[in-house]
Structure formats: C-alpha cells, structure tokens
mmCIF file with all atom_site columns, N, CA and C in Angstrom:
data_model
loop_
_atom_site.group_PDB
_atom_site.id
_atom_site.type_symbol
_atom_site.label_atom_id
_atom_site.label_alt_id
_atom_site.label_comp_id
_atom_site.label_asym_id
_atom_site.label_entity_id
_atom_site.label_seq_id
_atom_site.pdbx_PDB_ins_code
_atom_site.Cartn_x
_atom_site.Cartn_y
_atom_site.Cartn_z
_atom_site.occupancy
_atom_site.B_iso_or_equiv
_atom_site.pdbx_formal_charge
_atom_site.auth_seq_id
_atom_site.auth_comp_id
_atom_site.auth_asym_id
_atom_site.auth_atom_id
_atom_site.pdbx_PDB_model_num
ATOM 1   N N  . MET A 1 1  ? 8.524  9.343   -14.305 1.00 68.00 ? 625 MET A N  1
ATOM 2   C CA . MET A 1 1  ? 8.597  8.011   -13.728 1.00 68.00 ? 625 MET A CA 1
ATOM 3   C C  . MET A 1 1  ? 7.834  7.062   -14.648 1.00 68.00 ? 625 MET A C  1
ATOM 4   N N  . ASN A 1 2  ? 8.493  5.992   -15.050 1.00 79.00 ? 626 ASN A N  1
ATOM 5   C CA . ASN A 1 2  ? 7.810  5.070   -15.943 1.00 79.00 ? 626 ASN A CA 1
ATOM 6   C C  . ASN A 1 2  ? 6.841  4.174   -15.169 1.00 79.00 ? 626 ASN A C  1
ATOM 7   N N  . SER A 1 3  ? 6.010  3.470   -15.896 1.00 79.00 ? 627 SER A N  1
ATOM 8   C CA . SER A 1 3  ? 4.950  2.668   -15.291 1.00 79.00 ? 627 SER A CA 1
ATOM 9   C C  . SER A 1 3  ? 5.493  1.543   -14.414 1.00 79.00 ? 627 SER A C  1
ATOM 10  N N  . LYS A 1 4  ? 6.584  0.931   -14.842 1.00 82.00 ? 628 LYS A N  1
ATOM 11  C CA . LYS A 1 4  ? 7.142  -0.187  -14.075 1.00 82.00 ? 628 LYS A CA 1
ATOM 12  C C  . LYS A 1 4  ? 7.660  0.287   -12.712 1.00 82.00 ? 628 LYS A C  1
ATOM 13  N N  . THR A 1 5  ? 8.314  1.429   -12.670 1.00 89.00 ? 629 THR A N  1
ATOM 14  C CA . THR A 1 5  ? 8.809  1.985   -11.416 1.00 89.00 ? 629 THR A CA 1
ATOM 15  C C  . THR A 1 5  ? 7.652  2.327   -10.492 1.00 89.00 ? 629 THR A C  1
ATOM 16  N N  . LEU A 1 6  ? 6.608  2.923   -11.054 1.00 88.00 ? 630 LEU A N  1
ATOM 17  C CA . LEU A 1 6  ? 5.420  3.253   -10.265 1.00 88.00 ? 630 LEU A CA 1
ATOM 18  C C  . LEU A 1 6  ? 4.774  1.989   -9.718  1.00 88.00 ? 630 LEU A C  1
ATOM 19  N N  . ASP A 1 7  ? 4.670  0.945   -10.556 1.00 86.00 ? 631 ASP A N  1
ATOM 20  C CA . ASP A 1 7  ? 4.089  -0.325  -10.112 1.00 86.00 ? 631 ASP A CA 1
ATOM 21  C C  . ASP A 1 7  ? 4.844  -0.898  -8.918  1.00 86.00 ? 631 ASP A C  1
ATOM 22  N N  . TYR A 1 8  ? 6.161  -0.955  -9.007  1.00 88.00 ? 632 TYR A N  1
ATOM 23  C CA . TYR A 1 8  ? 6.954  -1.539  -7.925  1.00 88.00 ? 632 TYR A CA 1
ATOM 24  C C  . TYR A 1 8  ? 6.917  -0.681  -6.663  1.00 88.00 ? 632 TYR A C  1
ATOM 25  N N  . THR A 1 9  ? 6.942  0.630   -6.832  1.00 91.00 ? 633 THR A N  1
ATOM 26  C CA . THR A 1 9  ? 6.876  1.522   -5.671  1.00 91.00 ? 633 THR A CA 1
ATOM 27  C C  . THR A 1 9  ? 5.555  1.358   -4.937  1.00 91.00 ? 633 THR A C  1
ATOM 28  N N  . LEU A 1 10 ? 4.458  1.387   -5.686  1.00 91.00 ? 634 LEU A N  1
ATOM 29  C CA . LEU A 1 10 ? 3.145  1.247   -5.057  1.00 91.00 ? 634 LEU A CA 1
ATOM 30  C C  . LEU A 1 10 ? 2.921  -0.155  -4.522  1.00 91.00 ? 634 LEU A C  1
ATOM 31  N N  . LEU A 1 11 ? 3.436  -1.168  -5.199  1.00 90.00 ? 635 LEU A N  1
ATOM 32  C CA . LEU A 1 11 ? 3.312  -2.528  -4.689  1.00 90.00 ? 635 LEU A CA 1
ATOM 33  C C  . LEU A 1 11 ? 4.024  -2.664  -3.346  1.00 90.00 ? 635 LEU A C  1
ATOM 34  N N  . THR A 1 12 ? 5.201  -2.078  -3.230  1.00 92.00 ? 636 THR A N  1
ATOM 35  C CA . THR A 1 12 ? 5.934  -2.099  -1.965  1.00 92.00 ? 636 THR A CA 1
ATOM 36  C C  . THR A 1 12 ? 5.139  -1.388  -0.874  1.00 92.00 ? 636 THR A C  1
ATOM 37  N N  . LEU A 1 13 ? 4.562  -0.248  -1.203  1.00 93.00 ? 637 LEU A N  1
ATOM 38  C CA . LEU A 1 13 ? 3.769  0.502   -0.238  1.00 93.00 ? 637 LEU A CA 1
ATOM 39  C C  . LEU A 1 13 ? 2.538  -0.281  0.211   1.00 93.00 ? 637 LEU A C  1
ATOM 40  N N  . VAL A 1 14 ? 1.875  -0.938  -0.723  1.00 93.00 ? 638 VAL A N  1
ATOM 41  C CA . VAL A 1 14 ? 0.686  -1.720  -0.387  1.00 93.00 ? 638 VAL A CA 1
ATOM 42  C C  . VAL A 1 14 ? 1.061  -2.943  0.449   1.00 93.00 ? 638 VAL A C  1
ATOM 43  N N  . ILE A 1 15 ? 2.195  -3.566  0.180   1.00 93.00 ? 639 ILE A N  1
ATOM 44  C CA . ILE A 1 15 ? 2.657  -4.691  0.994   1.00 93.00 ? 639 ILE A CA 1
ATOM 45  C C  . ILE A 1 15 ? 2.930  -4.228  2.423   1.00 93.00 ? 639 ILE A C  1
ATOM 46  N N  . ILE A 1 16 ? 3.562  -3.067  2.578   1.00 93.00 ? 640 ILE A N  1
ATOM 47  C CA . ILE A 1 16 ? 3.798  -2.519  3.916   1.00 93.00 ? 640 ILE A CA 1
ATOM 48  C C  . ILE A 1 16 ? 2.463  -2.279  4.617   1.00 93.00 ? 640 ILE A C  1
ATOM 49  N N  . GLY A 1 17 ? 1.486  -1.750  3.891   1.00 94.00 ? 641 GLY A N  1
ATOM 50  C CA . GLY A 1 17 ? 0.154  -1.542  4.463   1.00 94.00 ? 641 GLY A CA 1
ATOM 51  C C  . GLY A 1 17 ? -0.509 -2.849  4.864   1.00 94.00 ? 641 GLY A C  1
ATOM 52  N N  . ALA A 1 18 ? -0.340 -3.879  4.048   1.00 95.00 ? 642 ALA A N  1
ATOM 53  C CA . ALA A 1 18 ? -0.926 -5.179  4.368   1.00 95.00 ? 642 ALA A CA 1
ATOM 54  C C  . ALA A 1 18 ? -0.281 -5.782  5.610   1.00 95.00 ? 642 ALA A C  1
ATOM 55  N N  . VAL A 1 19 ? 1.020  -5.631  5.731   1.00 95.00 ? 643 VAL A N  1
ATOM 56  C CA . VAL A 1 19 ? 1.711  -6.127  6.930   1.00 95.00 ? 643 VAL A CA 1
ATOM 57  C C  . VAL A 1 19 ? 1.221  -5.363  8.156   1.00 95.00 ? 643 VAL A C  1
ATOM 58  N N  . ASN A 1 20 ? 1.030  -4.059  8.016   1.00 95.00 ? 644 ASN A N  1
ATOM 59  C CA . ASN A 1 20 ? 0.512  -3.265  9.130   1.00 95.00 ? 644 ASN A CA 1
ATOM 60  C C  . ASN A 1 20 ? -0.877 -3.743  9.538   1.00 95.00 ? 644 ASN A C  1
ATOM 61  N N  . TRP A 1 21 ? -1.748 -4.011  8.558   1.00 95.00 ? 645 TRP A N  1
ATOM 62  C CA . TRP A 1 21 ? -3.089 -4.524  8.877   1.00 95.00 ? 645 TRP A CA 1
ATOM 63  C C  . TRP A 1 21 ? -3.021 -5.901  9.527   1.00 95.00 ? 645 TRP A C  1
ATOM 64  N N  . GLY A 1 22 ? -2.092 -6.724  9.087   1.00 96.00 ? 646 GLY A N  1
ATOM 65  C CA . GLY A 1 22 ? -1.910 -8.023  9.727   1.00 96.00 ? 646 GLY A CA 1
ATOM 66  C C  . GLY A 1 22 ? -1.491 -7.873  11.178  1.00 96.00 ? 646 GLY A C  1
ATOM 67  N N  . MET A 1 23 ? -0.609 -6.928  11.446  1.00 96.00 ? 647 MET A N  1
ATOM 68  C CA . MET A 1 23 ? -0.178 -6.681  12.824  1.00 96.00 ? 647 MET A CA 1
ATOM 69  C C  . MET A 1 23 ? -1.330 -6.148  13.672  1.00 96.00 ? 647 MET A C  1
ATOM 70  N N  . ILE A 1 24 ? -2.188 -5.330  13.075  1.00 96.00 ? 648 ILE A N  1
ATOM 71  C CA . ILE A 1 24 ? -3.354 -4.824  13.799  1.00 96.00 ? 648 ILE A CA 1
ATOM 72  C C  . ILE A 1 24 ? -4.288 -5.988  14.135  1.00 96.00 ? 648 ILE A C  1
ATOM 73  N N  . GLY A 1 25 ? -4.529 -6.855  13.167  1.00 96.00 ? 649 GLY A N  1
ATOM 74  C CA . GLY A 1 25 ? -5.452 -7.968  13.371  1.00 96.00 ? 649 GLY A CA 1
ATOM 75  C C  . GLY A 1 25 ? -4.946 -9.012  14.349  1.00 96.00 ? 649 GLY A C  1
ATOM 76  N N  . ILE A 1 26 ? -3.665 -9.304  14.303  1.00 97.00 ? 650 ILE A N  1
ATOM 77  C CA . ILE A 1 26 ? -3.120 -10.375 15.139  1.00 97.00 ? 650 ILE A CA 1
ATOM 78  C C  . ILE A 1 26 ? -2.684 -9.860  16.511  1.00 97.00 ? 650 ILE A C  1
ATOM 79  N N  . PHE A 1 27 ? -1.978 -8.722  16.528  1.00 97.00 ? 651 PHE A N  1
ATOM 80  C CA . PHE A 1 27 ? -1.366 -8.245  17.773  1.00 97.00 ? 651 PHE A CA 1
ATOM 81  C C  . PHE A 1 27 ? -2.002 -6.977  18.330  1.00 97.00 ? 651 PHE A C  1
ATOM 82  N N  . ARG A 1 28 ? -2.990 -6.409  17.612  1.00 97.00 ? 652 ARG A N  1
ATOM 83  C CA . ARG A 1 28 ? -3.589 -5.132  17.998  1.00 97.00 ? 652 ARG A CA 1
ATOM 84  C C  . ARG A 1 28 ? -2.519 -4.044  18.121  1.00 97.00 ? 652 ARG A C  1
ATOM 85  N N  . PHE A 1 29 ? -1.579 -4.062  17.201  1.00 96.00 ? 653 PHE A N  1
ATOM 86  C CA . PHE A 1 29 ? -0.482 -3.101  17.194  1.00 96.00 ? 653 PHE A CA 1
ATOM 87  C C  . PHE A 1 29 ? -0.436 -2.407  15.839  1.00 96.00 ? 653 PHE A C  1
ATOM 88  N N  . ASP A 1 30 ? -0.666 -1.108  15.831  1.00 95.00 ? 654 ASP A N  1
ATOM 89  C CA . ASP A 1 30 ? -0.648 -0.311  14.604  1.00 95.00 ? 654 ASP A CA 1
ATOM 90  C C  . ASP A 1 30 ? 0.721  0.351   14.489  1.00 95.00 ? 654 ASP A C  1
ATOM 91  N N  . LEU A 1 31 ? 1.550  -0.173  13.611  1.00 93.00 ? 655 LEU A N  1
ATOM 92  C CA . LEU A 1 31 ? 2.918  0.309   13.459  1.00 93.00 ? 655 LEU A CA 1
ATOM 93  C C  . LEU A 1 31 ? 2.963  1.757   12.973  1.00 93.00 ? 655 LEU A C  1
ATOM 94  N N  . VAL A 1 32 ? 2.086  2.118   12.053  1.00 93.00 ? 656 VAL A N  1
ATOM 95  C CA . VAL A 1 32 ? 2.073  3.486   11.532  1.00 93.00 ? 656 VAL A CA 1
ATOM 96  C C  . VAL A 1 32 ? 1.719  4.468   12.652  1.00 93.00 ? 656 VAL A C  1
ATOM 97  N N  . ALA A 1 33 ? 0.703  4.147   13.436  1.00 93.00 ? 657 ALA A N  1
ATOM 98  C CA . ALA A 1 33 ? 0.329  5.019   14.549  1.00 93.00 ? 657 ALA A CA 1
ATOM 99  C C  . ALA A 1 33 ? 1.443  5.068   15.589  1.00 93.00 ? 657 ALA A C  1
ATOM 100 N N  . PHE A 1 34 ? 2.121  3.962   15.814  1.00 95.00 ? 658 PHE A N  1
ATOM 101 C CA . PHE A 1 34 ? 3.223  3.926   16.769  1.00 95.00 ? 658 PHE A CA 1
ATOM 102 C C  . PHE A 1 34 ? 4.376  4.828   16.321  1.00 95.00 ? 658 PHE A C  1
ATOM 103 N N  . LEU A 1 35 ? 4.694  4.775   15.030  1.00 93.00 ? 659 LEU A N  1
ATOM 104 C CA . LEU A 1 35 ? 5.822  5.544   14.514  1.00 93.00 ? 659 LEU A CA 1
ATOM 105 C C  . LEU A 1 35 ? 5.504  7.026   14.306  1.00 93.00 ? 659 LEU A C  1
ATOM 106 N N  . PHE A 1 36 ? 4.292  7.330   13.854  1.00 93.00 ? 660 PHE A N  1
ATOM 107 C CA . PHE A 1 36 ? 3.985  8.695   13.431  1.00 93.00 ? 660 PHE A CA 1
ATOM 108 C C  . PHE A 1 36 ? 2.878  9.359   14.234  1.00 93.00 ? 660 PHE A C  1
ATOM 109 N N  . GLY A 1 37 ? 2.291  8.676   15.190  1.00 92.00 ? 661 GLY A N  1
ATOM 110 C CA . GLY A 1 37 ? 1.214  9.242   15.994  1.00 92.00 ? 661 GLY A CA 1
ATOM 111 C C  . GLY A 1 37 ? -0.140 8.808   15.474  1.00 92.00 ? 661 GLY A C  1
ATOM 112 N N  . SER A 1 38 ? -1.063 8.660   16.399  1.00 93.00 ? 662 SER A N  1
ATOM 113 C CA . SER A 1 38 ? -2.411 8.218   16.036  1.00 93.00 ? 662 SER A CA 1
ATOM 114 C C  . SER A 1 38 ? -3.136 9.309   15.266  1.00 93.00 ? 662 SER A C  1
ATOM 115 N N  . MET A 1 39 ? -3.388 9.072   14.023  1.00 91.00 ? 663 MET A N  1
ATOM 116 C CA . MET A 1 39 ? -4.081 9.965   13.091  1.00 91.00 ? 663 MET A CA 1
ATOM 117 C C  . MET A 1 39 ? -3.448 11.349  13.015  1.00 91.00 ? 663 MET A C  1
ATOM 118 N N  . SER A 1 40 ? -2.117 11.397  13.101  1.00 94.00 ? 664 SER A N  1
ATOM 119 C CA . SER A 1 40 ? -1.406 12.646  12.842  1.00 94.00 ? 664 SER A CA 1
ATOM 120 C C  . SER A 1 40 ? -1.478 12.913  11.343  1.00 94.00 ? 664 SER A C  1
ATOM 121 N N  . TRP A 1 41 ? -1.070 14.105  10.921  1.00 95.00 ? 665 TRP A N  1
ATOM 122 C CA . TRP A 1 41 ? -1.137 14.413  9.492   1.00 95.00 ? 665 TRP A CA 1
ATOM 123 C C  . TRP A 1 41 ? -0.236 13.490  8.691   1.00 95.00 ? 665 TRP A C  1
ATOM 124 N N  . LEU A 1 42 ? 0.907  13.086  9.270   1.00 94.00 ? 666 LEU A N  1
ATOM 125 C CA . LEU A 1 42 ? 1.819  12.203  8.553   1.00 94.00 ? 666 LEU A CA 1
ATOM 126 C C  . LEU A 1 42 ? 1.246  10.785  8.435   1.00 94.00 ? 666 LEU A C  1
ATOM 127 N N  . SER A 1 43 ? 0.645  10.284  9.503   1.00 93.00 ? 667 SER A N  1
ATOM 128 C CA . SER A 1 43 ? 0.052  8.945   9.426   1.00 93.00 ? 667 SER A CA 1
ATOM 129 C C  . SER A 1 43 ? -1.141 8.938   8.477   1.00 93.00 ? 667 SER A C  1
ATOM 130 N N  . ARG A 1 44 ? -1.908 10.018  8.424   1.00 94.00 ? 668 ARG A N  1
ATOM 131 C CA . ARG A 1 44 ? -3.036 10.089  7.489   1.00 94.00 ? 668 ARG A CA 1
ATOM 132 C C  . ARG A 1 44 ? -2.552 10.091  6.049   1.00 94.00 ? 668 ARG A C  1
ATOM 133 N N  . ILE A 1 45 ? -1.438 10.758  5.789   1.00 94.00 ? 669 ILE A N  1
ATOM 134 C CA . ILE A 1 45 ? -0.858 10.750  4.443   1.00 94.00 ? 669 ILE A CA 1
ATOM 135 C C  . ILE A 1 45 ? -0.420 9.333   4.071   1.00 94.00 ? 669 ILE A C  1
ATOM 136 N N  . ILE A 1 46 ? 0.196  8.626   5.011   1.00 92.00 ? 670 ILE A N  1
ATOM 137 C CA . ILE A 1 46 ? 0.638  7.256   4.746   1.00 92.00 ? 670 ILE A CA 1
ATOM 138 C C  . ILE A 1 46 ? -0.555 6.360   4.461   1.00 92.00 ? 670 ILE A C  1
ATOM 139 N N  . TYR A 1 47 ? -1.604 6.450   5.296   1.00 94.00 ? 671 TYR A N  1
ATOM 140 C CA . TYR A 1 47 ? -2.809 5.649   5.057   1.00 94.00 ? 671 TYR A CA 1
ATOM 141 C C  . TYR A 1 47 ? -3.424 5.978   3.695   1.00 94.00 ? 671 TYR A C  1
ATOM 142 N N  . ALA A 1 48 ? -3.463 7.261   3.339   1.00 95.00 ? 672 ALA A N  1
ATOM 143 C CA . ALA A 1 48 ? -4.035 7.664   2.052   1.00 95.00 ? 672 ALA A CA 1
ATOM 144 C C  . ALA A 1 48 ? -3.205 7.125   0.885   1.00 95.00 ? 672 ALA A C  1
ATOM 145 N N  . LEU A 1 49 ? -1.877 7.180   0.995   1.00 94.00 ? 673 LEU A N  1
ATOM 146 C CA . LEU A 1 49 ? -1.021 6.655   -0.071  1.00 94.00 ? 673 LEU A CA 1
ATOM 147 C C  . LEU A 1 49 ? -1.189 5.154   -0.248  1.00 94.00 ? 673 LEU A C  1
ATOM 148 N N  . VAL A 1 50 ? -1.338 4.432   0.864   1.00 94.00 ? 674 VAL A N  1
ATOM 149 C CA . VAL A 1 50 ? -1.569 2.985   0.775   1.00 94.00 ? 674 VAL A CA 1
ATOM 150 C C  . VAL A 1 50 ? -2.898 2.717   0.071   1.00 94.00 ? 674 VAL A C  1
ATOM 151 N N  . GLY A 1 51 ? -3.924 3.477   0.418   1.00 93.00 ? 675 GLY A N  1
ATOM 152 C CA . GLY A 1 51 ? -5.233 3.305   -0.225  1.00 93.00 ? 675 GLY A CA 1
ATOM 153 C C  . GLY A 1 51 ? -5.204 3.630   -1.708  1.00 93.00 ? 675 GLY A C  1
ATOM 154 N N  . ILE A 1 52 ? -4.558 4.733   -2.063  1.00 94.00 ? 676 ILE A N  1
ATOM 155 C CA . ILE A 1 52 ? -4.443 5.120   -3.474  1.00 94.00 ? 676 ILE A CA 1
ATOM 156 C C  . ILE A 1 52 ? -3.620 4.085   -4.236  1.00 94.00 ? 676 ILE A C  1
ATOM 157 N N  . GLY A 1 53 ? -2.554 3.584   -3.592  1.00 92.00 ? 677 GLY A N  1
ATOM 158 C CA . GLY A 1 53 ? -1.741 2.544   -4.226  1.00 92.00 ? 677 GLY A CA 1
ATOM 159 C C  . GLY A 1 53 ? -2.541 1.283   -4.490  1.00 92.00 ? 677 GLY A C  1
ATOM 160 N N  . GLY A 1 54 ? -3.380 0.904   -3.538  1.00 92.00 ? 678 GLY A N  1
ATOM 161 C CA . GLY A 1 54 ? -4.236 -0.275  -3.732  1.00 92.00 ? 678 GLY A CA 1
ATOM 162 C C  . GLY A 1 54 ? -5.204 -0.091  -4.880  1.00 92.00 ? 678 GLY A C  1
ATOM 163 N N  . LEU A 1 55 ? -5.800 1.094   -4.965  1.00 92.00 ? 679 LEU A N  1
ATOM 164 C CA . LEU A 1 55 ? -6.722 1.366   -6.071  1.00 92.00 ? 679 LEU A CA 1
ATOM 165 C C  . LEU A 1 55 ? -5.998 1.354   -7.407  1.00 92.00 ? 679 LEU A C  1
ATOM 166 N N  . TYR A 1 56 ? -4.809 1.933   -7.448  1.00 90.00 ? 680 TYR A N  1
ATOM 167 C CA . TYR A 1 56 ? -4.035 1.931   -8.685  1.00 90.00 ? 680 TYR A CA 1
ATOM 168 C C  . TYR A 1 56 ? -3.670 0.505   -9.106  1.00 90.00 ? 680 TYR A C  1
ATOM 169 N N  . LEU A 1 57 ? -3.316 -0.320  -8.136  1.00 88.00 ? 681 LEU A N  1
ATOM 170 C CA . LEU A 1 57 ? -2.893 -1.688  -8.469  1.00 88.00 ? 681 LEU A CA 1
ATOM 171 C C  . LEU A 1 57 ? -4.043 -2.564  -8.952  1.00 88.00 ? 681 LEU A C  1
ATOM 172 N N  . LEU A 1 58 ? -5.281 -2.098  -8.791  1.00 89.00 ? 682 LEU A N  1
ATOM 173 C CA . LEU A 1 58 ? -6.398 -2.812  -9.413  1.00 89.00 ? 682 LEU A CA 1
ATOM 174 C C  . LEU A 1 58 ? -6.219 -2.869  -10.925 1.00 89.00 ? 682 LEU A C  1
ATOM 175 N N  . SER A 1 59 ? -5.558 -1.872  -11.491 1.00 85.00 ? 683 SER A N  1
ATOM 176 C CA . SER A 1 59 ? -5.317 -1.870  -12.937 1.00 85.00 ? 683 SER A CA 1
ATOM 177 C C  . SER A 1 59 ? -4.348 -2.972  -13.350 1.00 85.00 ? 683 SER A C  1
ATOM 178 N N  . ALA A 1 60 ? -3.621 -3.534  -12.404 1.00 81.00 ? 684 ALA A N  1
ATOM 179 C CA . ALA A 1 60 ? -2.689 -4.622  -12.728 1.00 81.00 ? 684 ALA A CA 1
ATOM 180 C C  . ALA A 1 60 ? -3.441 -5.831  -13.270 1.00 81.00 ? 684 ALA A C  1
ATOM 181 N N  . TYR A 1 61 ? -4.668 -6.038  -12.811 1.00 76.00 ? 685 TYR A N  1
ATOM 182 C CA . TYR A 1 61 ? -5.451 -7.159  -13.337 1.00 76.00 ? 685 TYR A CA 1
ATOM 183 C C  . TYR A 1 61 ? -5.645 -7.036  -14.841 1.00 76.00 ? 685 TYR A C  1
ATOM 184 N N  . GLY A 1 62 ? -5.990 -5.856  -15.307 1.00 77.00 ? 686 GLY A N  1
ATOM 185 C CA . GLY A 1 62 ? -6.177 -5.642  -16.737 1.00 77.00 ? 686 GLY A CA 1
ATOM 186 C C  . GLY A 1 62 ? -4.888 -5.786  -17.513 1.00 77.00 ? 686 GLY A C  1
ATOM 187 N N  . ARG A 1 63 ? -3.789 -5.298  -16.951 1.00 78.00 ? 687 ARG A N  1
ATOM 188 C CA . ARG A 1 63 ? -2.500 -5.401  -17.647 1.00 78.00 ? 687 ARG A CA 1
ATOM 189 C C  . ARG A 1 63 ? -2.017 -6.849  -17.691 1.00 78.00 ? 687 ARG A C  1
ATOM 190 N N  . ILE A 1 64 ? -2.223 -7.613  -16.639 1.00 72.00 ? 688 ILE A N  1
ATOM 191 C CA . ILE A 1 64 ? -1.823 -9.024  -16.646 1.00 72.00 ? 688 ILE A CA 1
ATOM 192 C C  . ILE A 1 64 ? -2.645 -9.780  -17.662 1.00 72.00 ? 688 ILE A C  1
ATOM 193 N N  . ARG A 1 65 ? -3.919 -9.503  -17.705 1.00 70.00 ? 689 ARG A N  1
ATOM 194 C CA . ARG A 1 65 ? -4.795 -10.187 -18.656 1.00 70.00 ? 689 ARG A CA 1
ATOM 195 C C  . ARG A 1 65 ? -4.408 -9.872  -20.094 1.00 70.00 ? 689 ARG A C  1
ATOM 196 N N  . SER A 1 66 ? -4.063 -8.603  -20.369 1.00 72.00 ? 690 SER A N  1
ATOM 197 C CA . SER A 1 66 ? -3.709 -8.240  -21.743 1.00 72.00 ? 690 SER A CA 1
ATOM 198 C C  . SER A 1 66 ? -2.363 -8.861  -22.140 1.00 72.00 ? 690 SER A C  1
ATOM 199 N N  . ILE A 1 67 ? -1.466 -9.052  -21.186 1.00 70.00 ? 691 ILE A N  1
ATOM 200 C CA . ILE A 1 67 ? -0.186 -9.709  -21.485 1.00 70.00 ? 691 ILE A CA 1
ATOM 201 C C  . ILE A 1 67 ? -0.419 -11.178 -21.789 1.00 70.00 ? 691 ILE A C  1
ATOM 202 N N  . GLU A 1 68 ? -1.324 -11.834 -21.040 1.00 65.00 ? 692 GLU A N  1
ATOM 203 C CA . GLU A 1 68 ? -1.608 -13.255 -21.272 1.00 65.00 ? 692 GLU A CA 1
ATOM 204 C C  . GLU A 1 68 ? -2.262 -13.481 -22.619 1.00 65.00 ? 692 GLU A C  1
ATOM 205 N N  . GLN A 1 69 ? -3.071 -12.552 -23.082 1.00 72.00 ? 693 GLN A N  1
ATOM 206 C CA . GLN A 1 69 ? -3.766 -12.707 -24.349 1.00 72.00 ? 693 GLN A CA 1
ATOM 207 C C  . GLN A 1 69 ? -2.867 -12.390 -25.540 1.00 72.00 ? 693 GLN A C  1
ATOM 208 N N  . ALA A 1 70 ? -1.784 -11.704 -25.311 1.00 63.00 ? 694 ALA A N  1
ATOM 209 C CA . ALA A 1 70 ? -0.873 -11.331 -26.407 1.00 63.00 ? 694 ALA A CA 1
ATOM 210 C C  . ALA A 1 70 ? -0.067 -12.490 -26.906 1.00 63.00 ? 694 ALA A C  1
#
C-alpha cells in the first residue's frame, strides 16, 4: 500500500472518529458503541485504529511543510 492510499484511508477513519466524538459531545450518543457494543472487542479495535490513525496523521504536518519549502 503506498503512502497516499494509507493517508486517505486513515484520514477517512479519523474523520469518522471525529464525527463520533462530536455526536458524543452534542447528543450523548456513541455510534460505535451503538453499532458494535459498549467496549466489545470490535469497538475497542475501532477506537484503537482511530487513535493510531490520528497519531500517524501527525506526520502530515512534516510532509506538508516539506512540500511548501520545496
């Protein structure tokens, strides 16, 4: 999998996570827990992937900066 595909996949996952957090904050509704169960193994995997995706996307700052300087 090339870097661009990974970037878009993880960005999509992080956006879904952000929307879920927005729903929790505004409506007190956790979509992941609703769909997969409260802290089931599947929901924990989803939460972990969103977190790992967010950490990976921190590297986007460095890549954007290096593109601007080029």
